Amino acid sequence: MISKKQQQVITATAPVLKEHGLALTTHFYKRMFQHHPELKNMFNMGNQKNGKQQQALAMALLAYAQHIANPEVLLPDLHRIGHKHVSMDIRPEHYPIVGNHLLAAIKEVLGDSATADIIDAWEAAYYQLAELMIGLEADRYQKLTNEPGGWTGWRPFQVAKKVEESSEITSFYLYPSDKGKVLPHLPGQFISLKVFLPDPGLNQSRQYSISSIPDENYYRISVKREQGPQPNTNGMISNRLHDFVDVGDIVELTAPSGNFTLNEECKNPLVLISGGVGVTPLISMLQTAIEKDQEQAITWIHGCRSQEVHAFKNKIHEINAEKPNMEQYVFFDQVTAKDRKNGILQGPVALDSLPGYKIPSNARCYICGPAGFIEKQFRDLLSIGIHENAIFFEEFGPQQLSLN
């Protein structure tokens, strides 16, 4: 257990973390991979290259230091991180490896400033956090093994079908190779998919939202091709699925994870706002909500670049035509005269541009897309009177502890 004195030491080091946190976490990852190169097969090297993982860890350490006397206030964030860890098949034996290299990195980056008291305090703090995370993740692993169709670790799945949803998004229908059942996901959840990348010669995994409605037989993911001559590791995984993974091929998946999920019991008006490939978890929410309650009012708001990249447009139009209490608004960055005639709005998505429509004050709102897109929609929803507790969002990328 961490002592009161050690808590005070941790609190006192928060300004140091704010100043040197990114240098510390960058050195930590470099050091750990030098000593344990096999861990490159577990960590997302795309997020290592672009610095997102280092930044997320630096922010997490700072948040933990600031709340060290009462880490329970971070439980919602820790649960989100725990879902990511379980999806990556992180186990208790990995925590000592991370702890050893994190403490060594503190010593090496801070030098003489890293006194014995500081190292002892951070060792106690880290293993307090590790114990909490291991407990949360053990509960999640236990739940996955107890549920019908559930499993832990990596399970082989076969690609049964590939379907082009737009010029850059393709859906993959994945059935378990053992012909068994699968755990029906909660709408909004993701699975991790692992493939081998010849360059850089590593097994790499990436999380993909499940875009189908819950089913005990299969999962569907809808993957965006990354453009550009040299995509990062994340793009290499997505592009490999597009270019080299075909019907009949085998990929490995972990069970559904994530707590950005539809509240299926709530009958309040539902607002779904997506940008680009952020449409994938929301279409699962949409179809599930309609299946659960035909009378629930639903608003669908989506933005993308153009007609060519507009995924699931035919399915959404079909649902909209059949459901009288559904509103649909679509924004394109590149709008043609034909688009305008069909009711397409000029992008980017702007809630104050919705013609003659007001979002109900009691709506539950779900947002998915790039970080800037989420931030704008969140602010705009607050500005029209939606309570922040009724706004839920998911950004694709590393999870971190919040500072509020």
mmCIF file of N, CA and C in Angstrom, residues 32 59 65 87 90 115 119 144 152 184 190 236 254-255 260 312 319 322 324 347 355 364 368 371:
data_model
loop_
_atom_site.group_PDB
_atom_site.id
_atom_site.type_symbol
_atom_site.label_atom_id
_atom_site.label_comp_id
_atom_site.label_asym_id
_atom_site.label_seq_id
_atom_site.Cartn_x
_atom_site.Cartn_y
_atom_site.Cartn_z
ATOM 1 N N MET A 32 12.231 -0.123 -23.074
ATOM 2 C CA MET A 32 11.533 -1.399 -22.926
ATOM 3 C C MET A 32 11.656 -2.244 -24.198
ATOM 4 N N MET A 59 0.119 11.713 -20.305
ATOM 5 C CA MET A 59 -1.082 12.314 -19.731
ATOM 6 C C MET A 59 -1.675 11.432 -18.649
ATOM 7 N N ALA A 65 -0.917 11.079 -10.956
ATOM 8 C CA ALA A 65 -0.203 11.827 -9.916
ATOM 9 C C ALA A 65 -1.115 12.852 -9.259
ATOM 10 N N SER A 87 -8.525 -6.353 -24.821
ATOM 11 C CA SER A 87 -8.575 -6.540 -26.266
ATOM 12 C C SER A 87 -7.200 -6.835 -26.849
ATOM 13 N N ILE A 90 -3.433 -8.255 -22.790
ATOM 14 C CA ILE A 90 -2.444 -7.923 -21.763
ATOM 15 C C ILE A 90 -2.782 -8.693 -20.495
ATOM 16 N N THR A 115 15.338 11.200 -6.607
ATOM 17 C CA THR A 115 15.859 10.744 -5.324
ATOM 18 C C THR A 115 15.293 9.368 -4.976
ATOM 19 N N ILE A 119 11.730 7.575 -6.208
ATOM 20 C CA ILE A 119 11.661 6.254 -6.846
ATOM 21 C C ILE A 119 10.810 5.296 -6.011
ATOM 22 N N LEU A 144 -15.830 -12.685 -19.953
ATOM 23 C CA LEU A 144 -15.752 -13.189 -21.327
ATOM 24 C C LEU A 144 -15.779 -14.712 -21.372
ATOM 25 N N THR A 152 -11.138 -15.791 -24.298
ATOM 26 C CA THR A 152 -10.068 -14.833 -24.060
ATOM 27 C C THR A 152 -8.881 -15.202 -24.936
ATOM 28 N N PRO A 184 -22.220 -12.326 -28.736
ATOM 29 C CA PRO A 184 -22.827 -11.143 -29.362
ATOM 30 C C PRO A 184 -22.308 -9.866 -28.711
ATOM 31 N N PHE A 190 -15.765 -2.911 -30.115
ATOM 32 C CA PHE A 190 -14.773 -3.232 -31.137
ATOM 33 C C PHE A 190 -14.165 -4.600 -30.863
ATOM 34 N N MET A 236 -1.055 0.273 -42.700
ATOM 35 C CA MET A 236 -0.532 -0.953 -43.304
ATOM 36 C C MET A 236 -1.420 -2.149 -42.962
ATOM 37 N N THR A 254 -9.615 -11.011 -30.894
ATOM 38 C CA THR A 254 -9.996 -11.109 -29.491
ATOM 39 C C THR A 254 -11.488 -10.791 -29.392
ATOM 40 N N ALA A 255 -12.080 -11.121 -28.250
ATOM 41 C CA ALA A 255 -13.520 -10.952 -28.052
ATOM 42 C C ALA A 255 -13.883 -9.466 -28.000
ATOM 43 N N PHE A 260 -17.978 2.176 -25.043
ATOM 44 C CA PHE A 260 -18.755 3.136 -25.835
ATOM 45 C C PHE A 260 -19.889 2.333 -26.457
ATOM 46 N N PHE A 312 -22.345 2.859 -46.601
ATOM 47 C CA PHE A 312 -23.645 2.418 -46.095
ATOM 48 C C PHE A 312 -24.801 3.344 -46.511
ATOM 49 N N ILE A 319 -33.399 2.363 -44.462
ATOM 50 C CA ILE A 319 -33.926 2.449 -43.093
ATOM 51 C C ILE A 319 -34.734 3.730 -42.917
ATOM 52 N N GLU A 322 -38.187 3.584 -44.372
ATOM 53 C CA GLU A 322 -39.113 2.697 -43.676
ATOM 54 C C GLU A 322 -39.476 3.183 -42.283
ATOM 55 N N PRO A 324 -40.648 6.306 -40.159
ATOM 56 C CA PRO A 324 -41.141 7.688 -40.245
ATOM 57 C C PRO A 324 -40.595 8.617 -39.162
ATOM 58 N N GLY A 347 -20.510 20.422 -46.213
ATOM 59 C CA GLY A 347 -19.766 20.125 -45.002
ATOM 60 C C GLY A 347 -18.794 21.210 -44.632
ATOM 61 N N PRO A 355 -31.501 22.005 -41.474
ATOM 62 C CA PRO A 355 -32.631 22.850 -41.890
ATOM 63 C C PRO A 355 -33.903 22.554 -41.091
ATOM 64 N N ARG A 364 -30.182 11.446 -26.184
ATOM 65 C CA ARG A 364 -28.886 10.829 -25.892
ATOM 66 C C ARG A 364 -28.103 10.847 -27.190
ATOM 67 N N CYS A 368 -18.843 9.698 -33.093
ATOM 68 C CA CYS A 368 -17.630 8.946 -33.413
ATOM 69 C C CYS A 368 -16.990 9.540 -34.661
ATOM 70 N N ALA A 371 -10.580 13.255 -33.768
ATOM 71 C CA ALA A 371 -10.588 14.017 -32.515
ATOM 72 C C ALA A 371 -11.187 15.408 -32.694
#
